[in-house]
Short mmCIF file of C-alpha atoms and ligand atoms in Angstrom, two decimals:
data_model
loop_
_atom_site.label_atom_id
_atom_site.label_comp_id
_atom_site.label_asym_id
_atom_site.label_seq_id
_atom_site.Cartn_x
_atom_site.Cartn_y
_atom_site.Cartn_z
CA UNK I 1 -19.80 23.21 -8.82
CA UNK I 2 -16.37 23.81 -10.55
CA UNK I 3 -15.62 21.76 -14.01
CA UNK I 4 -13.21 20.34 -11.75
CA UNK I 5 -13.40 20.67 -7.76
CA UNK I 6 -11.27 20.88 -4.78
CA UNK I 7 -12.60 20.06 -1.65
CA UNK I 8 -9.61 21.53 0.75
CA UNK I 9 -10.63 21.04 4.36
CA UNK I 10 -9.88 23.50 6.65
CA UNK I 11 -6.86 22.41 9.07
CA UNK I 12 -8.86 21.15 12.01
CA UNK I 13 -10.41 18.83 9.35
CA UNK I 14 -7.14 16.69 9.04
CA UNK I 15 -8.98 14.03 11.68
CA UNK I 16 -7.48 13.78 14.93
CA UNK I 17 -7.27 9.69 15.42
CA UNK I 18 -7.15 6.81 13.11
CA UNK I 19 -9.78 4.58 12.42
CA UNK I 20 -9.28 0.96 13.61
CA UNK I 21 -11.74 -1.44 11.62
CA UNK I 22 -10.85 -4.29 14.34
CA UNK I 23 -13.80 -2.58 16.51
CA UNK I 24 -16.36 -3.04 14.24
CA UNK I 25 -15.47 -6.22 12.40
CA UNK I 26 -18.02 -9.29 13.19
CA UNK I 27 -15.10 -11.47 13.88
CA UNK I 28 -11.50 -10.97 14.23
CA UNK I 29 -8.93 -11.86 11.80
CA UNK I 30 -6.89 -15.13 13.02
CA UNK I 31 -4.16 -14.98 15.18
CA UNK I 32 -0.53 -14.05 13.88
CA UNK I 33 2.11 -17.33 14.99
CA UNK I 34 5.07 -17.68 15.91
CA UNK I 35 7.56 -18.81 12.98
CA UNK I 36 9.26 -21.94 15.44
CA UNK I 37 6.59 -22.34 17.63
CA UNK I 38 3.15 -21.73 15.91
CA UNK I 39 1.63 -20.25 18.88
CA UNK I 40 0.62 -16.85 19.07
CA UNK I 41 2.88 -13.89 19.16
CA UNK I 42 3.00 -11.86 22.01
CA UNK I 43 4.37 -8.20 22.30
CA UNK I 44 7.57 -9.46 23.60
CA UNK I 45 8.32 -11.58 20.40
CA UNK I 46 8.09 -8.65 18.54
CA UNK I 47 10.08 -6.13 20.98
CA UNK I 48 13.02 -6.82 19.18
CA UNK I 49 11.84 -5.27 15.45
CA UNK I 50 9.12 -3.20 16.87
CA UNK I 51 8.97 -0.24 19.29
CA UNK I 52 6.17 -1.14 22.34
CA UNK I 53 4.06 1.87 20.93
CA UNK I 54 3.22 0.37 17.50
CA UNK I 55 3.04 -3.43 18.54
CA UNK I 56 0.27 -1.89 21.12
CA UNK I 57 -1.41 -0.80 17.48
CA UNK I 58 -0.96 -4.20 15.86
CA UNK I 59 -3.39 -5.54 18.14
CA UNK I 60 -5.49 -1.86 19.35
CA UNK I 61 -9.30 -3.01 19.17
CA UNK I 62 -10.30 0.58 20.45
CA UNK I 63 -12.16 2.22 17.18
CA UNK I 64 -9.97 5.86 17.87
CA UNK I 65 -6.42 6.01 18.46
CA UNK I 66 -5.53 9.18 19.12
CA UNK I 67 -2.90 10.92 16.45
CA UNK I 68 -0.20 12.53 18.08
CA UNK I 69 0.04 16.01 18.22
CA UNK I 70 3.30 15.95 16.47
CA UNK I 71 2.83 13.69 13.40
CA UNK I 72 -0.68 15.88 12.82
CA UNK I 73 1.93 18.90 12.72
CA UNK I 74 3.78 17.22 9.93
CA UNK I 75 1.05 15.69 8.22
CA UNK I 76 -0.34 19.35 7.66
CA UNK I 77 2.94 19.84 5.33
CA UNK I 78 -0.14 18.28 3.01
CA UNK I 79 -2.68 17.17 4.28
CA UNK I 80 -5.69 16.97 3.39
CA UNK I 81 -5.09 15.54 0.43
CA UNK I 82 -7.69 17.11 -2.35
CA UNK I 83 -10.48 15.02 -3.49
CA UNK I 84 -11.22 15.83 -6.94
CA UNK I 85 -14.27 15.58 -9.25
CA UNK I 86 -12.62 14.04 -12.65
CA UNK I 87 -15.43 16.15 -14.81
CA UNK I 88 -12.81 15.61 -17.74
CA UNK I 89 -12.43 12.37 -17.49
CA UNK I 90 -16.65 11.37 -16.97
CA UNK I 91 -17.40 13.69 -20.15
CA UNK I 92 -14.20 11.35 -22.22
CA UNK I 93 -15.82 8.57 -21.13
CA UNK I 94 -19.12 9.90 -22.26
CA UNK I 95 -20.05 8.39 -18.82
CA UNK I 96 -23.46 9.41 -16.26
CA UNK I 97 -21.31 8.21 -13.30
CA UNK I 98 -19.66 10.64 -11.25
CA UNK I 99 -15.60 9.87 -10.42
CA UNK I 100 -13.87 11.05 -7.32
CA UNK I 101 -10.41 10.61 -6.46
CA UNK I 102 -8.19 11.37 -3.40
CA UNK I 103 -5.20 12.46 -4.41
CA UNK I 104 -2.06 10.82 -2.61
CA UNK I 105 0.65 11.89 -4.77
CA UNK I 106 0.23 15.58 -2.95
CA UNK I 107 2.55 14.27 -0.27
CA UNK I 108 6.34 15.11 -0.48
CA UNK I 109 7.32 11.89 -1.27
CA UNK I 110 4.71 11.45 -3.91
CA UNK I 111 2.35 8.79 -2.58
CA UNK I 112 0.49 7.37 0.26
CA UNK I 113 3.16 6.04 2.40
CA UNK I 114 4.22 8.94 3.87
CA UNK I 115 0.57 8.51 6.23
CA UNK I 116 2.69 5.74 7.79
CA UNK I 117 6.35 6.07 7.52
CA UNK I 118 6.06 9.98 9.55
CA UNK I 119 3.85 8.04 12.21
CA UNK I 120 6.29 5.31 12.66
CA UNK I 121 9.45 7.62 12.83
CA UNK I 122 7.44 9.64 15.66
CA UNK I 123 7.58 6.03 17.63
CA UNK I 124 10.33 5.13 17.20
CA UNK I 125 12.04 8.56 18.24
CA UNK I 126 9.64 8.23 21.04
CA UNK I 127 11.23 4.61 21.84
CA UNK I 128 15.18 6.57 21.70
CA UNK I 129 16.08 4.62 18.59
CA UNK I 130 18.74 5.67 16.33
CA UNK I 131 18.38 3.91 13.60
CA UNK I 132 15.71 2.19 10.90
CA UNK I 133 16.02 -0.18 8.65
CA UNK I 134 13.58 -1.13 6.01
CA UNK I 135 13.53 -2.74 2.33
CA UNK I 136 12.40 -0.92 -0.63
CA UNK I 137 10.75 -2.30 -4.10
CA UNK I 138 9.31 0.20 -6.08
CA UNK I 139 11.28 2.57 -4.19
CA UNK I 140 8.43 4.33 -2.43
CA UNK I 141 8.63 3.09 0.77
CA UNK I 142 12.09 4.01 1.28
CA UNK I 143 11.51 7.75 -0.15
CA UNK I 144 9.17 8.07 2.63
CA UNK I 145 10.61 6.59 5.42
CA UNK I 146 13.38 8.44 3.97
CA UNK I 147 11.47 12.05 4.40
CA UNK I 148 10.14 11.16 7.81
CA UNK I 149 13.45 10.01 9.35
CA UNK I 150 15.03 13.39 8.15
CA UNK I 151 12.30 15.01 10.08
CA UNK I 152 12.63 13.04 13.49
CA UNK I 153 16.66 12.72 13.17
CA UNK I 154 16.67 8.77 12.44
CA UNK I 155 19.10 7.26 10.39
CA UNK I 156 17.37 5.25 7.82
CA UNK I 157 19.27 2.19 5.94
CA UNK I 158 17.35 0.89 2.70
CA UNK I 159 17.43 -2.33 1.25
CA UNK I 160 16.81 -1.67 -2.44
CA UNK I 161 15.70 -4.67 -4.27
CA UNK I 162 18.84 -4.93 -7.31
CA UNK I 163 16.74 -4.71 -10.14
CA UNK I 164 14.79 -0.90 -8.98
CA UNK I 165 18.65 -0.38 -7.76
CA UNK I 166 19.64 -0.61 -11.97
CA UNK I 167 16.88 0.73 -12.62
CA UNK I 168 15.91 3.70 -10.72
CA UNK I 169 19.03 5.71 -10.14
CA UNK I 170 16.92 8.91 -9.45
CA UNK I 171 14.74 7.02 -6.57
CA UNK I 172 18.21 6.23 -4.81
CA UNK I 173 19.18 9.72 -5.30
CA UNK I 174 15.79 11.12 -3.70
CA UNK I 175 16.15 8.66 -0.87
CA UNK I 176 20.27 9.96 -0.08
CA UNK I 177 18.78 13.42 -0.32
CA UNK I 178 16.95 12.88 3.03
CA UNK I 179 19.90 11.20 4.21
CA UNK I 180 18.79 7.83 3.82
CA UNK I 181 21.86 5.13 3.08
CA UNK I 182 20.65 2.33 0.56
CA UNK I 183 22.31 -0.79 -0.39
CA UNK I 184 21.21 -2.87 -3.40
CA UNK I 185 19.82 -6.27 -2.11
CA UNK I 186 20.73 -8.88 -1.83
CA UNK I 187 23.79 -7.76 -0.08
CA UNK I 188 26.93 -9.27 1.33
CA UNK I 189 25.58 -7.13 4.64
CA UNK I 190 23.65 -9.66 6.14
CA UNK I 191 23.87 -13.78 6.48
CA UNK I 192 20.51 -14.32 4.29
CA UNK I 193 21.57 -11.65 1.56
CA UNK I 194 25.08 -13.37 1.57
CA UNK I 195 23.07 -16.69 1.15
CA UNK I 196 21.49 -15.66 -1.92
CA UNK I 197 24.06 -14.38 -3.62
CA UNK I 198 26.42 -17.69 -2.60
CA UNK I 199 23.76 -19.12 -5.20
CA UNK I 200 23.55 -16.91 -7.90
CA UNK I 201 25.94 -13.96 -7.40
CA UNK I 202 23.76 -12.02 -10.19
CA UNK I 203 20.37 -12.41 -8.46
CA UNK I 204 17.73 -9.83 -9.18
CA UNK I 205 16.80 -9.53 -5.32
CA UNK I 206 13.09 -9.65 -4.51
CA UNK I 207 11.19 -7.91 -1.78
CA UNK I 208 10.96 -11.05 0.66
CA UNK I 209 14.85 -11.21 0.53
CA UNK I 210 15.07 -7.27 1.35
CA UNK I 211 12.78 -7.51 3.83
CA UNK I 212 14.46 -10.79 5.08
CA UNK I 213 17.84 -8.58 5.59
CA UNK I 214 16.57 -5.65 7.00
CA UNK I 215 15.15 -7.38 9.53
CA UNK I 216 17.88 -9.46 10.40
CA UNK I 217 20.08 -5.98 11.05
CA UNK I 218 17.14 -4.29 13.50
CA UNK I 219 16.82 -8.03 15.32
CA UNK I 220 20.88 -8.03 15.47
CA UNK I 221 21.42 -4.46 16.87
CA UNK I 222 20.07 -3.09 20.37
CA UNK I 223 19.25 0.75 18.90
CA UNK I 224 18.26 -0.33 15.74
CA UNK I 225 14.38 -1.30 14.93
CA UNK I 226 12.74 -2.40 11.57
CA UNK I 227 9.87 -0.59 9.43
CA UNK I 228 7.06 -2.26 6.93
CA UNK I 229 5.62 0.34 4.63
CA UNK I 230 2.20 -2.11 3.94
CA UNK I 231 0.39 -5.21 5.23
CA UNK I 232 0.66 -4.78 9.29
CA UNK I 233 -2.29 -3.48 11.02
CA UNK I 234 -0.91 -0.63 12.40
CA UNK I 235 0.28 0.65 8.93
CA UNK I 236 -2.97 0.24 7.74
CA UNK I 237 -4.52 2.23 10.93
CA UNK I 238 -2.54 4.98 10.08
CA UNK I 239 -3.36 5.03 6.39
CA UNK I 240 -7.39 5.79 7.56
CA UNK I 241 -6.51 9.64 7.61
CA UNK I 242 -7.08 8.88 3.17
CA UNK I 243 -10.38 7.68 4.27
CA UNK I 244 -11.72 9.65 6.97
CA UNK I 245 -10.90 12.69 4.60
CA UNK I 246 -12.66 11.58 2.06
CA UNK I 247 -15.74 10.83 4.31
CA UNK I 248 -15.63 14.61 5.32
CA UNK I 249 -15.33 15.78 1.66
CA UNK I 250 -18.41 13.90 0.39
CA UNK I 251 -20.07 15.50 3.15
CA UNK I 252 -19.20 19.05 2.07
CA UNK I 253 -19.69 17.81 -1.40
CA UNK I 254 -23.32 16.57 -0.54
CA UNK I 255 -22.56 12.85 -2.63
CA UNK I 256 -21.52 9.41 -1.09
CA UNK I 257 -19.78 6.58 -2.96
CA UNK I 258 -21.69 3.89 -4.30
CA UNK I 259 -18.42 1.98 -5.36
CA UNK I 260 -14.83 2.63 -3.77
CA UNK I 261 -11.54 1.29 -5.78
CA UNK I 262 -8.42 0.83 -4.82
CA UNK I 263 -5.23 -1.13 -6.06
CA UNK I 264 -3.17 -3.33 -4.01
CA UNK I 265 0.20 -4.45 -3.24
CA UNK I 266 0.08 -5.34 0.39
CA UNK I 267 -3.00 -3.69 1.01
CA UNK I 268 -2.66 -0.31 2.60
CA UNK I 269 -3.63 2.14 0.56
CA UNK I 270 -6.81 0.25 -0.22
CA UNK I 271 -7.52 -0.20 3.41
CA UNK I 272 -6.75 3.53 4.10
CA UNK I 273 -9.30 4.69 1.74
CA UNK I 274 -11.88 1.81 2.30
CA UNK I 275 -11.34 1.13 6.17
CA UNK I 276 -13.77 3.81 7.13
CA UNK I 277 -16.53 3.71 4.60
CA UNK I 278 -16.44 -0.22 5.49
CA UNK I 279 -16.57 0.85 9.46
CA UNK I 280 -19.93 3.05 8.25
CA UNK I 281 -21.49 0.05 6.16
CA UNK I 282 -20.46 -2.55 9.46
CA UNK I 283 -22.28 0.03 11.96
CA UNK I 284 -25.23 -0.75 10.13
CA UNK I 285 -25.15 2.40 7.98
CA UNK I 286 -25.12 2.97 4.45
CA UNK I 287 -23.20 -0.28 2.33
CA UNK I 288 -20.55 0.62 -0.23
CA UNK I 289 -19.31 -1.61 -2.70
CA UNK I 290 -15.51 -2.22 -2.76
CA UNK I 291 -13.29 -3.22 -5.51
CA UNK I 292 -9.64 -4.15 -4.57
CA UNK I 293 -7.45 -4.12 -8.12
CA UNK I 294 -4.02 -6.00 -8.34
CA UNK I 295 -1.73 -7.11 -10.82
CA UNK I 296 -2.65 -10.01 -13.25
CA UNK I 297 1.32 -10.85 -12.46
CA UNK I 298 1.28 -11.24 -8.92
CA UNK I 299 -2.45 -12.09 -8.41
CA UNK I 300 -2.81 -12.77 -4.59
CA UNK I 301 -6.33 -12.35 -3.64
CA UNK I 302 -7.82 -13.43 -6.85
CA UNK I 303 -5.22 -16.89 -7.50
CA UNK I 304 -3.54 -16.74 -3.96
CA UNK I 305 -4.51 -19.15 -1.12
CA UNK I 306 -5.76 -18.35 2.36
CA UNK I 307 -3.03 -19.67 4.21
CA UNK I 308 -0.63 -19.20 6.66
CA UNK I 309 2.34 -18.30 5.43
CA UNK I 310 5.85 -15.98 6.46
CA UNK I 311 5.96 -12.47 5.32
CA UNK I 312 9.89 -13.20 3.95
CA UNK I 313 12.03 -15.47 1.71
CA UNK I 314 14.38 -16.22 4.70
CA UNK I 315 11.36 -17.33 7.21
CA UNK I 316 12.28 -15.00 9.57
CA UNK I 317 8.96 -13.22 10.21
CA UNK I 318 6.02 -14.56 12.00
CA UNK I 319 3.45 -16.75 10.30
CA UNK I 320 0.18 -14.79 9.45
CA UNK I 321 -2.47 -16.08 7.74
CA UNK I 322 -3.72 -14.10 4.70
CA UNK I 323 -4.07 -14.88 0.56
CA UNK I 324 -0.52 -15.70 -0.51
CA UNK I 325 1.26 -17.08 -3.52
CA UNK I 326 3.74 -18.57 -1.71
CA UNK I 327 6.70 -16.72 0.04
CA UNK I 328 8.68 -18.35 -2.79
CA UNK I 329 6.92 -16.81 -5.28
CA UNK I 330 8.95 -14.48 -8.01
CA UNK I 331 6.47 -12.45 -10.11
CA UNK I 332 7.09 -12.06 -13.53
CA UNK I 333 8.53 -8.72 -15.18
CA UNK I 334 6.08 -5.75 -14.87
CA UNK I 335 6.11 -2.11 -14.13
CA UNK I 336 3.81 -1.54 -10.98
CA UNK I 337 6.84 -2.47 -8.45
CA UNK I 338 4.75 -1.53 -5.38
CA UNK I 339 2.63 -4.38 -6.42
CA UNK I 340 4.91 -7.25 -6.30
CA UNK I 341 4.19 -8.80 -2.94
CA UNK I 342 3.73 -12.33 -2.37
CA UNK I 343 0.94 -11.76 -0.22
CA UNK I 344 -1.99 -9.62 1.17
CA UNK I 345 -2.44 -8.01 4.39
CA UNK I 346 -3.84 -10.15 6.76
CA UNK I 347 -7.16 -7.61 7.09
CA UNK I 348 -7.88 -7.17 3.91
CA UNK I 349 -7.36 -11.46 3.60
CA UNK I 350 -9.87 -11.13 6.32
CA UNK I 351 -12.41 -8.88 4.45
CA UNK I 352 -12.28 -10.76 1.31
CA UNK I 353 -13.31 -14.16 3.21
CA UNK I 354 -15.94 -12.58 4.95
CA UNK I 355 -16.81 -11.65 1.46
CA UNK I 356 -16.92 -7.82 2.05
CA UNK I 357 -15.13 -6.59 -0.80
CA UNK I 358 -14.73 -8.07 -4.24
CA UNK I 359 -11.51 -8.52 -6.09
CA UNK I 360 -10.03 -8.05 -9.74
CA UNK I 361 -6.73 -8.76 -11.59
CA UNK I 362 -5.73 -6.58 -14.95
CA UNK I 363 -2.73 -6.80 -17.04
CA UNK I 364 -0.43 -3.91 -17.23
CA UNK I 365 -0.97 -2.33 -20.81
CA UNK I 366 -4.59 -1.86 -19.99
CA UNK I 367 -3.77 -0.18 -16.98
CA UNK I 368 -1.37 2.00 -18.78
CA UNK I 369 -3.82 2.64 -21.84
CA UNK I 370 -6.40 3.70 -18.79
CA UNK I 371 -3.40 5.87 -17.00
CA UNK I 372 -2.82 8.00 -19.97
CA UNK I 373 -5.91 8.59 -20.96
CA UNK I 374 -6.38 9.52 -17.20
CA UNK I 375 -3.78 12.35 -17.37
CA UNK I 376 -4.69 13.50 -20.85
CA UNK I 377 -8.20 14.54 -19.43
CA UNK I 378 -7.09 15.43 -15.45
CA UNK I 379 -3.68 16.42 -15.97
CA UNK I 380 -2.14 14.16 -13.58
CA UNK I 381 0.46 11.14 -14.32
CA UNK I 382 -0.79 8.42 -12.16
CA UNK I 383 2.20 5.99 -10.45
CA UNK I 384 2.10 2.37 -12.60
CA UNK I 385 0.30 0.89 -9.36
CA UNK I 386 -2.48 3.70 -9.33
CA UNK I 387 -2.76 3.01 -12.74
CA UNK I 388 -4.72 -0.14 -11.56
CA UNK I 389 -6.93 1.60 -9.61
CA UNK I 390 -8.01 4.29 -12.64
CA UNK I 391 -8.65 1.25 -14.94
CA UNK I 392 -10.94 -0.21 -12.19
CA UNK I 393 -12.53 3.22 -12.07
CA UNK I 394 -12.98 3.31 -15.47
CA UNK I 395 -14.34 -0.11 -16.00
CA UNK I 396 -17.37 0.94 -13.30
CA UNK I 397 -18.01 3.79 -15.30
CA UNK I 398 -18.20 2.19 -18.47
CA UNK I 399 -21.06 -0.17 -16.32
CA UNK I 400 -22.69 3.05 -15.42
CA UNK I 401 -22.54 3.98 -18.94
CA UNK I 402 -23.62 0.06 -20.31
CA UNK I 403 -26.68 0.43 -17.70
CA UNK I 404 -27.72 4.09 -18.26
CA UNK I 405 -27.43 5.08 -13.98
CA UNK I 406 -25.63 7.38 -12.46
CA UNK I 407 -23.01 5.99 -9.58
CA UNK I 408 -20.31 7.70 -7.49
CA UNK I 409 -17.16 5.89 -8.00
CA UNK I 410 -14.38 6.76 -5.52
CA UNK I 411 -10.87 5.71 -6.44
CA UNK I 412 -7.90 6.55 -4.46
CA UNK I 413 -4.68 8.32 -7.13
CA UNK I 414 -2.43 6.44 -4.11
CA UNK I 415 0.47 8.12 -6.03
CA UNK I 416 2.10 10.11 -9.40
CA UNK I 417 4.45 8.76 -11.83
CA UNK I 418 7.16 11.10 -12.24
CA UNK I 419 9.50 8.86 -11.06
CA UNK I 420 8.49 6.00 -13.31
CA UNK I 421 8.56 7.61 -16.71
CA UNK I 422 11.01 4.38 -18.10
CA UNK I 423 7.19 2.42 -17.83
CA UNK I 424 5.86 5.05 -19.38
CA UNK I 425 9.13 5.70 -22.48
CA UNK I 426 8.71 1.18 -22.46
CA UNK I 427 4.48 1.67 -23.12
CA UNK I 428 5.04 4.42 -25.89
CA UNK I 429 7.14 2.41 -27.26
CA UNK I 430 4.96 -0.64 -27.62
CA UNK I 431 7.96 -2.45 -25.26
CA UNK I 432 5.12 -3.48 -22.19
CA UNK I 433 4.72 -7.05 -22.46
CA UNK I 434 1.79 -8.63 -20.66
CA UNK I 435 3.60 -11.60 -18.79
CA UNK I 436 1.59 -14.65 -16.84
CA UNK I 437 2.78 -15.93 -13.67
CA UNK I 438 4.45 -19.09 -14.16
CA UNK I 439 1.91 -22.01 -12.98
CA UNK I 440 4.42 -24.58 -12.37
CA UNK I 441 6.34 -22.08 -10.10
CA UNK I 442 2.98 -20.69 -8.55
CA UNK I 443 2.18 -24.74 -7.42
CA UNK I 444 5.49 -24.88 -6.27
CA UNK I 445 5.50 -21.85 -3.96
CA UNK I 446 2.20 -22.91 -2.79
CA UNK I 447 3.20 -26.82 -2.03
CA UNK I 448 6.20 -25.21 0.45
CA UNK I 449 3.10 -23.39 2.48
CA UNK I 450 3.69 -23.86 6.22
CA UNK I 451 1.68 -27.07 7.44
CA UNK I 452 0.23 -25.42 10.67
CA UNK I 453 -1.88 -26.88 12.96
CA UNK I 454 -5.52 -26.21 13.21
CA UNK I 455 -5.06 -23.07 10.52
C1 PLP U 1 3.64 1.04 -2.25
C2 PLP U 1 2.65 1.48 -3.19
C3 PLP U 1 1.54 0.68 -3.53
C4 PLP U 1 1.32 -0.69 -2.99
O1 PLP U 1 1.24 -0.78 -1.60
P1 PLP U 1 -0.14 -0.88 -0.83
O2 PLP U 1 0.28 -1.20 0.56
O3 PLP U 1 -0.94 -1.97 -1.45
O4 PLP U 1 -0.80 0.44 -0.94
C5 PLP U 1 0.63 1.19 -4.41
N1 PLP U 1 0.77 2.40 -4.96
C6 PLP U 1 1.82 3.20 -4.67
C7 PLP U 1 1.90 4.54 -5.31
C8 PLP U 1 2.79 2.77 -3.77
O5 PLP U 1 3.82 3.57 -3.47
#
């Protein structure tokens, strides 16, 4: 083997359907409600955000769905993503594990999300709409959404939370490259952006109040539709091509994880790389041990409650129940944007009760100290978010090391950092403060739960 090694797959390796974990789960996840009437949704409450095609997905049990031939054209643009040996960083560590990691950041937008946004545009063109609308944090999820709806002829509006707006003038400029318009939110464009800023005409915006006015456009206009980058089931589905990959490339590389890691936000990357490996261990095959990583700041699955609770600010999306803070819930100051949601997907909520994967919360400076020493022994700047995941990588190894065994330790690189070197200029110069969440404000978010019946 190579000091460091790429497993490329050859092209009819990109896998031809996504992996849906709701066939081989021992009991399904509980039922997303209504926001009025706390029944069940059905496809037609939905039909107004959705296209038929991908609400079909939110509640698929099949274990295949088929990839259609013309999103696994575009995903070839590159995919398969390289799983790498990090040889540099094991010998660093001075560490007997072995450390693989997929690399997302290969995709033209830079991370992950691209898995999801192209397959979302293809529905949605499918469906004759014209136009999407989606919210944007970090600004990832618009960048891809951006790139796929240039491919499929969409117009895409963005709701960029005000503070990455400020911030992260280059991100807007990447996203009106593909075409994409993007308004700073909260906005005077829509009645709950206009409420927010009748309160506090300075407000930093927050993703549950960008998501809360994109989806009040796309419910508001007949050819218009809505997009979510994380947390729904079909956007995790699609993210299982990071998974099923990987499952190939061990193969090829004769190894198998002993230990997957992944960060999360709301849950989809994690799921995309874990989903699969889980699906192997639920089959009765070989178990894997799976370590979800997220944000001391915004700490759902490790401080959150398992509780039904709306995806937005403005209460405008159905009730699901998963490990939330609260949908009033404003995380403290920190650099890993794509990590700021209040809650966790629904599946992964699932997975944690059922007590199939563990869960840890780090501070940012350690992940930062662990994401340059990261690129000063593989070369590549990892996004603040992935950051998360190398510390959690590194922390196994150092076990391995502590124990004197050898492990394999996946972690998924869900994304680089080149558009977040301000976090990087703030940790050099010593400017990363390590904030807690507010308790008072975390009881407070949690007290205005939903009550719902028989949750
Ligand atoms: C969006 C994003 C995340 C968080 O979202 P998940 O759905 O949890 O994956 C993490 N890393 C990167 C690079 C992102 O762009």
């Amino acid at each position: 083997m190579n000091d460091t090694v790429k497993y490329l797959l050859d092209e009819p390796r990109i896998p031809k359907s996504w992996y849906n974990l709701m066939a081989d789960l021992p009991s399904p996840p509980p039922p997303v409600l209504h926001p009025a009437t706390h029944e069940p949704v059905g496809p037609d409450d939905l039909a107004p955000l959705f296209p038929m095609s991908l609400i079909a997905q939110e509640v698929a049990t099949e274990r295949a769905v088929e990839i259609p031939a013309p999103v696994r054209e575009i995903y070839k643009l590159w995919r398969p993503t390289p799983l790498y040996r990090a040889r540099r960083l094991e010998k660093a560590l001075d560490t007997p594990a072995r450390i693989y990691y997929k690399y997302e950041g290969a995709s033209p937008a830079g991370s992950h999300k691209p898995n999801t946004a192209v397959a979302q545009a293809f529905y949605n063109k499918e469906a004759g709409v014209k136009r999407i609308t989606t919210e944007t944090g970090a600004g990832q999820w618009g960048s891809a959404l951006a790139f796929a709806g240039a491919l499929f002829g969409i117009e895409v509006q963005v709701f960029m939370v005000r503070v990455s707006w400020d911030q992260k003038p280059y991100r807007r400029a990447f996203m009106e490259t593909y075409g994409a318009r993007c308004v700073p939110s909260p906005s005077n464009e829509t009645a709950s952006g206009r409420a927010v800023l009748a309160k506090d005409a300075q407000h930093p915006g927050s993703l549950g109040i960008a998501i809360s006015e994109a989806v009040e456009v796309a419910a508001g206009r007949e050819d218009t539709k809505y997009a979510l980058g994380s947390v729904l089931n079909h956007v995790l589905l699609h993210q299982t091509v990071i998974g099923q990959e990987a499952l190939a490339q061990f193969e090829i590389a004769d190894d198998y994880p002993d230990v997957i890691v992944g960060c999360t936000g709301g849950g989809s990357n994690f799921s995309g790389i874990v989903f699969p490996f889980l699906g192997i261990e639920l089959r009765g095959g070989r178990k894997v041990r799976v370590v979800a990583i997220e944000p001391a700041a915004c700490p759902s699955l490790t401080r959150g409650k398992y509780a039904y609770d709306y995806g937005d600010t403005a209460h405008l999306t159905p009730l699901a129940k998963m490990y939330t803070l609260g949908s009033a819930f404003t995380p403290p100051g920190f650099h890993a944007g794509g990590l700021r949601y209040h809650g966790m997907a629904p599946l992964v909520s699932h997975l944690k009760e059922l007590a199939l994967i563990e869960a840890r919360a780090y501070h940012q400076t350690k992940c930062f100290d662990a994401g340059v020493q990261f690129a000063r022994a593989e070369g590549i700047l990892p996004a603040p978010e992935a950051n998360h995941a190398v510390l959690g990588a590194i922390e196994e190894a150092l076990k391995c090391k502590e124990e004197g065994v050898s492990r394999a330790i996946l972690f998924n690189l869900c994304g680089h950092g080149h558009f977040d070197m301000q976090a990087y200029i703030d940790y050099f110069a010593g400017r990363l403060v390590d904030q807690n969440y507010d308790e008072g404000e975390l009881a407070m978010a949690l007290a205005g739960l939903p009550s719902v019946r028989a949750a």
